Coordinates of C-alpha atoms in Angstrom, one line a residue:
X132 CA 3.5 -1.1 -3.0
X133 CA 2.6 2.0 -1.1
X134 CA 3.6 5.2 -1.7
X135 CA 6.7 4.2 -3.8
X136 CA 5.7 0.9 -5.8
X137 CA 1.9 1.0 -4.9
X138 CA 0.4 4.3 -5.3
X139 CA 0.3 5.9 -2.3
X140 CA -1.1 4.6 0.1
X141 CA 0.4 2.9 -2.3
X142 CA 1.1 5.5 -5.7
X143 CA 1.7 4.0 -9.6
X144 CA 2.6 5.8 -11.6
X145 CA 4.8 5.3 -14.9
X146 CA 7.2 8.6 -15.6
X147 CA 9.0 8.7 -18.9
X148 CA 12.4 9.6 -19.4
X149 CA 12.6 13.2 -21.6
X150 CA 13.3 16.5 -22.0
X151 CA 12.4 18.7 -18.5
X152 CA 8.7 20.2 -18.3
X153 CA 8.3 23.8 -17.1
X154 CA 6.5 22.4 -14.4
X155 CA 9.7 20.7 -12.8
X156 CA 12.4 22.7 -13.9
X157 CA 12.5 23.6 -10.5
X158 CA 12.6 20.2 -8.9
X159 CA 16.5 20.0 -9.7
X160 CA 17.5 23.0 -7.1
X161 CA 18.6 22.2 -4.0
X162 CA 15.8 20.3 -1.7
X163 CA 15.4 21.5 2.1
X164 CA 16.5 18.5 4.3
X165 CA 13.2 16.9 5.6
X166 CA 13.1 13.4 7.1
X167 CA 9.7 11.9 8.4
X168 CA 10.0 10.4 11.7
X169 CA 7.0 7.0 11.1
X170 CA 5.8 7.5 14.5
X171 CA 3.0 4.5 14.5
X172 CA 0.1 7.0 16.3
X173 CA -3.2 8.6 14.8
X174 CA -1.2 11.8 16.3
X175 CA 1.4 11.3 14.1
X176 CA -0.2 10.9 11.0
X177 CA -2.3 14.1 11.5
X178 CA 0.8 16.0 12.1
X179 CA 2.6 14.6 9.3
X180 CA -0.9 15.7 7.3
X181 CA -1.4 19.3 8.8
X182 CA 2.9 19.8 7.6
X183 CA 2.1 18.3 3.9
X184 CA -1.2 19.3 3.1
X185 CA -0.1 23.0 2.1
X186 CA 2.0 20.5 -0.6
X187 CA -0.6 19.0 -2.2
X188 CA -1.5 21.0 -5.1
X189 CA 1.3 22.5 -7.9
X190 CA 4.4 21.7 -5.2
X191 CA 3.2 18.1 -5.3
X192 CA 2.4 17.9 -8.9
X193 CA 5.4 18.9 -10.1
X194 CA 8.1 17.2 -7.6
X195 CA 6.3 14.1 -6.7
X196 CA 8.4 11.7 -9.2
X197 CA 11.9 13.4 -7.6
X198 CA 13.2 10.8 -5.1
X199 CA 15.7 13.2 -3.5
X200 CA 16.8 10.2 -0.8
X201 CA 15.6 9.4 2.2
X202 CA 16.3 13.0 4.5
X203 CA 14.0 15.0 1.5
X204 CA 10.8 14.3 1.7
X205 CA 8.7 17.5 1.3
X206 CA 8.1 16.5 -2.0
X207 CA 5.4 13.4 -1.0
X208 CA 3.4 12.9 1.2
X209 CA 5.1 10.1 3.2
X210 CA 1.3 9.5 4.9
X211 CA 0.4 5.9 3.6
X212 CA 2.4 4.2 6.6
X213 CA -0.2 5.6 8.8
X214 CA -3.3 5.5 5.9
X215 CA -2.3 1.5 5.2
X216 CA -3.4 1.3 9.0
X217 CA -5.8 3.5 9.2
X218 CA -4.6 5.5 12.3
X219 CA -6.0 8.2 9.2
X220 CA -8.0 7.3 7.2
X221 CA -8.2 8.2 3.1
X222 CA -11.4 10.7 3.9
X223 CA -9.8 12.8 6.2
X224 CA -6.4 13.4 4.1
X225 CA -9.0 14.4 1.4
X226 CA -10.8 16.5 3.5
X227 CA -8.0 18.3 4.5
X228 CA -6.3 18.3 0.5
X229 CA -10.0 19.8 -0.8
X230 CA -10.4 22.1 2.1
X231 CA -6.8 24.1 1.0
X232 CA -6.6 23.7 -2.5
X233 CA -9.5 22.9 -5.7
X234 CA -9.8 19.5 -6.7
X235 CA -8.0 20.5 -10.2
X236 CA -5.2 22.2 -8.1
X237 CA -5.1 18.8 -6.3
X238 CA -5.7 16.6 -9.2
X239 CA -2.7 14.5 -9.2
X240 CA -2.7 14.1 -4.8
X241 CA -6.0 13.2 -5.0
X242 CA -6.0 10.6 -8.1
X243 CA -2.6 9.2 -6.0
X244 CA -5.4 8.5 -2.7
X245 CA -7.6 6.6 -4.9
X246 CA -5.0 4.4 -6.2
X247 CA -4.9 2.7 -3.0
X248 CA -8.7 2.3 -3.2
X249 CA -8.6 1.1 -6.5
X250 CA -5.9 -1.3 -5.8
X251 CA -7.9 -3.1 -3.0
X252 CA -11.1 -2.7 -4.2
X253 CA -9.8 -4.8 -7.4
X254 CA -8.5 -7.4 -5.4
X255 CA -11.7 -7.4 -4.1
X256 CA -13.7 -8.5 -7.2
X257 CA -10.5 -10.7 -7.9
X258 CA -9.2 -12.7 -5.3
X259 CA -7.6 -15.4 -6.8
X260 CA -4.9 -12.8 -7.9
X261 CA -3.9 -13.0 -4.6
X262 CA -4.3 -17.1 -3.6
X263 CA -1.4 -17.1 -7.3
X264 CA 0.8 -14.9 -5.9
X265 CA 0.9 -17.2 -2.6
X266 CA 1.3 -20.2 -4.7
X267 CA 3.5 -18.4 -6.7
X268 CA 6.1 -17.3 -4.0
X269 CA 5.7 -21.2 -1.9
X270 CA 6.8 -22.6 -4.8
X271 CA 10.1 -20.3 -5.9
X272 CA 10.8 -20.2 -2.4
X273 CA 10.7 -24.3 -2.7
X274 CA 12.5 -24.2 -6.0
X275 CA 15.6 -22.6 -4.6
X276 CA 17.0 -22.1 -8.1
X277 CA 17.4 -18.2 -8.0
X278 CA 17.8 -18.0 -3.3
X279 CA 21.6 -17.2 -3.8
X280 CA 20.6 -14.6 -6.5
X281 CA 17.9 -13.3 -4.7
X282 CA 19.7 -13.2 -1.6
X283 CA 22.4 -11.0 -3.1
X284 CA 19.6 -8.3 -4.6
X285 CA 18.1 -8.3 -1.1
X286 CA 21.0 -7.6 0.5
X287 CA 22.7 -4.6 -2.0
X288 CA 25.3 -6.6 -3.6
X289 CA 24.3 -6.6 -7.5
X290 CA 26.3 -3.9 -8.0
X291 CA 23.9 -2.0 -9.3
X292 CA 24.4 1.3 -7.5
X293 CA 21.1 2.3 -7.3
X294 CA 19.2 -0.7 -7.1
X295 CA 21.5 -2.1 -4.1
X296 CA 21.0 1.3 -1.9
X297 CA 17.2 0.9 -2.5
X298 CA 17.5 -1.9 -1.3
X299 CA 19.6 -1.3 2.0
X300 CA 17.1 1.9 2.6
X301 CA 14.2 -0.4 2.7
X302 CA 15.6 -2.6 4.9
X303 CA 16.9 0.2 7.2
X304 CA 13.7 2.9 7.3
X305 CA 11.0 0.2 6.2
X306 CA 10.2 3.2 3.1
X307 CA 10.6 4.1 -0.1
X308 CA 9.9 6.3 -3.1
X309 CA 7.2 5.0 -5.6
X310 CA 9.5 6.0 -8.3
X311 CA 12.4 3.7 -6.1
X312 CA 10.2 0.8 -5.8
X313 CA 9.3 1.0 -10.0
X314 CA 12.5 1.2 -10.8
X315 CA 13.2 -1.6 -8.5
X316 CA 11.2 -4.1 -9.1
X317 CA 11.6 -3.5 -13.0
X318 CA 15.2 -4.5 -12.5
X319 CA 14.2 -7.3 -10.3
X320 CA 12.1 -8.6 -13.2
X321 CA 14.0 -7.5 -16.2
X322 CA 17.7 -7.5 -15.5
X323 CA 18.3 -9.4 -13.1
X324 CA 15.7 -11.9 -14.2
X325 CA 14.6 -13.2 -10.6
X326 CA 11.1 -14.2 -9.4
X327 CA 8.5 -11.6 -8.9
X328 CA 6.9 -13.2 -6.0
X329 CA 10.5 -13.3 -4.4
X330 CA 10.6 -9.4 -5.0
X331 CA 7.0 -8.5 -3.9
X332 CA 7.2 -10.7 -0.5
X333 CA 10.5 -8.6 0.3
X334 CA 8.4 -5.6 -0.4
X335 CA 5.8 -7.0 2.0
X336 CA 7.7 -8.2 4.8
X337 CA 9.7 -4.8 4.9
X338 CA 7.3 -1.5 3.9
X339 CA 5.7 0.4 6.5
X340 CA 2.7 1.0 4.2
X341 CA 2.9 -2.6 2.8
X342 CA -0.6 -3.6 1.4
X343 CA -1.0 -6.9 0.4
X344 CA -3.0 -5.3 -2.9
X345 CA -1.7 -2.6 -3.9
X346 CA 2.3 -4.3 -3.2
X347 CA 0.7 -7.5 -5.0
X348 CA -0.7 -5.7 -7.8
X349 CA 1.9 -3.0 -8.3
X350 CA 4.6 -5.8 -9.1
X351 CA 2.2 -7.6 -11.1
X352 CA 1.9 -4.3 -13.4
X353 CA 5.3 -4.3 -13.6
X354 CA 5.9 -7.2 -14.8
X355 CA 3.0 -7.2 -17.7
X356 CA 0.6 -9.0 -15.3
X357 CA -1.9 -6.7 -14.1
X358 CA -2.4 -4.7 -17.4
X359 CA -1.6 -7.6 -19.8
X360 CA 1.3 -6.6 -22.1
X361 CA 2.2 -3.6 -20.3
X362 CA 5.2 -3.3 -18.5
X363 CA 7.6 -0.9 -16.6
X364 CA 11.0 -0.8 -17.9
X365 CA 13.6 1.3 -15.8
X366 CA 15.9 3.2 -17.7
X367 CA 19.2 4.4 -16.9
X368 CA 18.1 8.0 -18.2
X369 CA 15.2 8.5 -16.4
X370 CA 16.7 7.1 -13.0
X371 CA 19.4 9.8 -13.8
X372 CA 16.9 12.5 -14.2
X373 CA 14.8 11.5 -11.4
X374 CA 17.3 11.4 -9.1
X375 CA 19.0 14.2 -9.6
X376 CA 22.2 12.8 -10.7
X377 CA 22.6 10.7 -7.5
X378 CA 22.7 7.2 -9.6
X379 CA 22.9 7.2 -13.7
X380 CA 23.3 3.2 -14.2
X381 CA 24.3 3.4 -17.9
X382 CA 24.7 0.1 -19.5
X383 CA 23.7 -2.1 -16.4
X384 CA 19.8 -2.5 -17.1
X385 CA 17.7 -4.4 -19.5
X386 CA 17.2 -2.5 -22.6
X387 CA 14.1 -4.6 -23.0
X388 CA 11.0 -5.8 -21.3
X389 CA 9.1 -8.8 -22.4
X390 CA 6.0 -9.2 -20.3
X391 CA 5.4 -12.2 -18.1
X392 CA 2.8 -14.3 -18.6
X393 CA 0.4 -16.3 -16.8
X394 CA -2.3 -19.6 -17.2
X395 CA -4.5 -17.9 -14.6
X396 CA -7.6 -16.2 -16.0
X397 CA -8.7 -14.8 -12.6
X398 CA -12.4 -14.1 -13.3
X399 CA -14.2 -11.3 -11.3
X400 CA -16.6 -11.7 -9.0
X401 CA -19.9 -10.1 -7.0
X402 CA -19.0 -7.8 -4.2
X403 CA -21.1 -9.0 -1.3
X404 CA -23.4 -6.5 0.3
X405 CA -22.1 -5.1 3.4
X406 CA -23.0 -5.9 6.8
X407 CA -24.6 -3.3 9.3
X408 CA -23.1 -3.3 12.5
X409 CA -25.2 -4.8 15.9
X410 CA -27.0 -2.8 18.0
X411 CA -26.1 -4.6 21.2
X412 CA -23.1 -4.6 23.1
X413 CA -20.0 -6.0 21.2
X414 CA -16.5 -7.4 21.7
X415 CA -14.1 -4.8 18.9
X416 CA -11.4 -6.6 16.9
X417 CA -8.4 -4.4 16.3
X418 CA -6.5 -5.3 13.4
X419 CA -3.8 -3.8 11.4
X420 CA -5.7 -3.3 8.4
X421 CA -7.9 -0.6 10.3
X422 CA -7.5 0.6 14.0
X423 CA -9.5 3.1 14.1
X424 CA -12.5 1.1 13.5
X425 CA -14.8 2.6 16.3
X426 CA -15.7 5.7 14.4
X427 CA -17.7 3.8 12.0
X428 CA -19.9 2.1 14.7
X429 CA -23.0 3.8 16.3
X430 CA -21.4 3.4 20.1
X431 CA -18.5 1.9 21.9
X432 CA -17.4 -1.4 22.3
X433 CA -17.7 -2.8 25.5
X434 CA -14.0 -4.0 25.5
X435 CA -10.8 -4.3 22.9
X436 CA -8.8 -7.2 21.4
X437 CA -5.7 -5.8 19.8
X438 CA -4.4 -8.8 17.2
X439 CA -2.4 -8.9 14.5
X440 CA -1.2 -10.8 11.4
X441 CA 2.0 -9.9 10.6
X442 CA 3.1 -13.2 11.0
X443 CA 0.9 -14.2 8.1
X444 CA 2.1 -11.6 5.8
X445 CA 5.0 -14.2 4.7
X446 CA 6.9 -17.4 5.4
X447 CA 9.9 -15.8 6.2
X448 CA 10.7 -13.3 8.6
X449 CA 8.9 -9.9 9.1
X450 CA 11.3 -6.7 9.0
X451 CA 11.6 -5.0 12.7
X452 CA 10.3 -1.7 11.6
X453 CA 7.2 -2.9 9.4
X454 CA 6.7 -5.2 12.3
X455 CA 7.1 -2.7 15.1
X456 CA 5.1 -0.3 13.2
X457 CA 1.7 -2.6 12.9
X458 CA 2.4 -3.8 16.7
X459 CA 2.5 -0.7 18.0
X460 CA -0.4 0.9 16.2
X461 CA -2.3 -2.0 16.9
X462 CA -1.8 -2.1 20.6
X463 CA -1.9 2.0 20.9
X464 CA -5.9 1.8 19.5
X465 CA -6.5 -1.0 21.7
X466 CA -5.0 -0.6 24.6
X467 CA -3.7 -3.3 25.4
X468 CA -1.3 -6.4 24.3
X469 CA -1.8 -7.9 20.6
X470 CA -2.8 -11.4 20.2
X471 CA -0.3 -12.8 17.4
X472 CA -1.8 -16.9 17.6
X473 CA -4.8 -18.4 18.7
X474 CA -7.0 -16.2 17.9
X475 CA -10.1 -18.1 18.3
X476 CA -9.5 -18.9 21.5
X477 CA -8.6 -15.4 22.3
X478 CA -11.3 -14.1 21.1
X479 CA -14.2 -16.6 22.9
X480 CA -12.5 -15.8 25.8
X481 CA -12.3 -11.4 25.6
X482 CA -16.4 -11.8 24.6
X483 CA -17.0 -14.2 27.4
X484 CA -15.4 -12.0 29.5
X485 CA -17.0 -8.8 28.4
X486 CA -20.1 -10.7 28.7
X487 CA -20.9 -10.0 24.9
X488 CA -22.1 -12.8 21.9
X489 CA -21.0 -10.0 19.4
X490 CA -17.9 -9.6 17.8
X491 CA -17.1 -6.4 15.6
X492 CA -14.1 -5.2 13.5
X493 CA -13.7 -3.3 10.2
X494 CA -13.8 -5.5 7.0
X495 CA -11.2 -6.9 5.9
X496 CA -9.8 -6.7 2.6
X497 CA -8.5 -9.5 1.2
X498 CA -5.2 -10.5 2.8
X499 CA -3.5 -12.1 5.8
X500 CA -6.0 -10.6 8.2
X501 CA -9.1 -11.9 5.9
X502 CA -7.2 -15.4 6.2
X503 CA -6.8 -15.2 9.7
X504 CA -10.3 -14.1 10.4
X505 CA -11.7 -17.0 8.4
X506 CA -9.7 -19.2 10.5
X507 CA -11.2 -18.5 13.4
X508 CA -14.4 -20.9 14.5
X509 CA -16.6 -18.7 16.9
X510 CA -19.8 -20.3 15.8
X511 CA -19.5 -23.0 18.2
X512 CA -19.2 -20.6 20.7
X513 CA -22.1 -19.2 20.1
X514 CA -20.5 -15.3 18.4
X515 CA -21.5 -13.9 15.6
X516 CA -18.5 -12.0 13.9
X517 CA -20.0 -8.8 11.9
X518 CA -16.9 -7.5 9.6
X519 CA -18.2 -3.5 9.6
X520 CA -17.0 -2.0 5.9
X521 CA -16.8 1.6 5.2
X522 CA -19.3 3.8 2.9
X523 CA -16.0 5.2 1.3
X524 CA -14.5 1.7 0.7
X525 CA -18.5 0.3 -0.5
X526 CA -18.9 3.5 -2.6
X527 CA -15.6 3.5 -4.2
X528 CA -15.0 -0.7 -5.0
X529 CA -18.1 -0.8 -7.1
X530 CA -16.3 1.4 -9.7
X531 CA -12.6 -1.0 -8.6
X532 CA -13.3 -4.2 -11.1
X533 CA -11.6 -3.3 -13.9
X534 CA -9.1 -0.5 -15.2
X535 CA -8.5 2.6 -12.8
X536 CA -10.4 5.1 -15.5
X537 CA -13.6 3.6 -14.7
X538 CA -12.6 4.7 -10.5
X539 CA -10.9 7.6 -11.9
X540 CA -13.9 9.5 -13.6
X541 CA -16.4 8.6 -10.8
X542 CA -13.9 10.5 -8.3
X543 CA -15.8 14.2 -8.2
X544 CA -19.2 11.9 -8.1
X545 CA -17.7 10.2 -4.7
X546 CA -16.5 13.3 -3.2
X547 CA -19.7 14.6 -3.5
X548 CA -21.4 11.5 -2.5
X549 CA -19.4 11.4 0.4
X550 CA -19.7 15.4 1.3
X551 CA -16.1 16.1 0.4
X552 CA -16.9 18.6 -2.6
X553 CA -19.5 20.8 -3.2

């Protein structure tokens, strides 16, 4: 989900309710107001980075499960708006982490990065996951059995305190706090008893950091789908706790949580080897799922197309800020308009233009931009498209197939690997 539901750049994380460690008794004090203003620019994000990164070691570890409302933020990062897009990208917030603080200082930041990774390198090796969860949502958004029910959770009137303010906050800063977005889709799912897919597209169509896997896959392990069995249950207590008093929902949520279930085995599969980029002059793709592509390639493109896919990310409408958000970083990295439709023909015509049969962009994990892209025909026109993917991304989704330990011990191997740790 991001870094609320979704681990950081999309951060999961499950935080039982208890007694209060010595490591947060201090996360109860008063908070210093700090708001984050989601300016969609790489300048942003640095300077968002450079203010937090001091954070990231026993601050972070200890406060990062506080949601303290939206103007108190120092607690979390707040970066995976701009790391979902890469206007940053997930090597240079760990250079910067490991560069002011020891990889055990850091532990729980850095873990919190390679959720992400591991979120979309799973989806990766398991892409049907993601073809059910479209099928999933046509058909309860066809059914219409729960709309009026959904459309009351969607718009704050459950009259469940909490849940309904997450829920307006969303909607109204297009963020919120991983612990927010467990909590809320656990009551989607368990007490209120209304489709997951519903809940997740909501997610989707509204987060600025919304990732088709780690939002896809974050609800799923909510609901007993992801890790079979194992579920999230909000509890009154630990909202109470974790909130600092703000909301204390006693007797409104499920006391229970009996896991969802599923026909789908979803069998892995191969990662393909990755492509290297062309030598010769190119035509560069920018998309939302990376815009800062060029620094991967071994010279500049010879022009820019700017497009985008929001429009895919669901059949109903996009939120304005997760929609502004993508547009704007989109067009800021490639200067110019973004090409929402047509994109074939778009993009035959900015190569023809450019005088170029090659067409570059980063790869594309699997989501509405992979969909769009394998929509387009450019054979015919005589292109080649060359999807470029990252060493970080290629080095870490080997390990991403199956449970997070298997990513999780590899991670001082793969900051070594990629020269971010001695």
């Amino acid at each position: 989900m991001g870094e609320g539901l979704g681990r950081g750049a999309v951060l999961l994380g499950e935080v039982q309710a208890g007694a209060m460690s010595d490591l947060d008794m201090f996360a109860h004090l008063e908070q210093p107001p700090e708001t984050v203003d989601f300016e969609p620019t790489r300048q942003a994000g640095l300077d968002r980075l450079a203010k937090f990164v001091g954070r990231a070691g026993a601050h972070y570890a200890r406060q990062r499960n506080y949601d303290h409302g939206a103007d108190q933020r120092s607690n979390v990062s707040a970066l995976s708006p701009w790391i979902r897009h890469r206007l940053i990208t997930e090597e240079e917030v760990l250079r910067e982490c490991l560069a002011r603080h020891s990889l055990s200082a850091s532990e729980k930041f850095v873990q919190e990065v390679f959720w992400r990774t591991y979120f979309k390198g799973w989806l990766e090796h398991h892409p049907t996951v993601w073809q059910s969860y479209r099928v999933g949502l046509s058909r309860a958004l066809d059914d219409g059995t729960h709309n009026a029910d959904c459309r009351a959770a969607i718009e704050g009137r459950t009259g469940i305190d909490c849940f309904d303010q997450w829920a307006r906050e969303l909607v109204e800063t297009g963020y919120l706090h991983n612990h927010a977005r467990m909590w809320f889709a656990s009551i989607w799912i368990f007490t209120l008893r209304l489709p997951w897919e519903i809940g997740a597209d909501f997610f989707l169509r509204h987060l600025l950091d919304g990732d088709p896997a780690s939002n896809t896959l974050g609800w799923r392990w909510v609901a007993g789908l992801h890790t079979k069995g194992k579920t999230y249950l909000a509890r009154a207590s630990n909202i109470a706790k974790y909130t600092s008093g703000r909301f204390n929902p006693v007797g409104q949520l499920s006391p229970v949580s009996e896991p969802l279930h599923e026909a789908e085995e979803h069998a892995p599969i191969a990662l393909p080897a990755p492509l290297p980029p062309p030598e010769s002059d190119y035509l560069q793709l920018v998309t939302e799922e990376d815009c800062m592509t060029e620094s991967v390639l071994p010279h500049p493109p010879i022009a820019k197309l700017g497009l985008l896919a929001t429009g895919e990310r669901s059949p109903l409408p996009i939120g304005d800020h997760a929609s502004a958000f993508a547009n704007a970083a989109v067009e800021g990295t490639s200067a110019g308009a973004a090409i929402e439709s047509s994109w074939s023909a778009s993009i035959i015509e900015a190569a023809q233009a450019a005088g170029t049969r090659a067409v570059v962009t980063s790869y594309a994990p699997i989501g509405p931009v992979a969909t769009a892209l394998a929509g387009t025909d450019l054979t015919e026109a005589g292109l080649t498209l060359y999807q470029v993917q990252r060493r970080y991304d290629t080095l870490a989704w080997r390990h991403s197939g199956r449970g997070f330990f298997g990513l999780k011990k590899k991670i001082p191997a793969l900051l070594r690997e990629l020269g971010l740790a001695a």
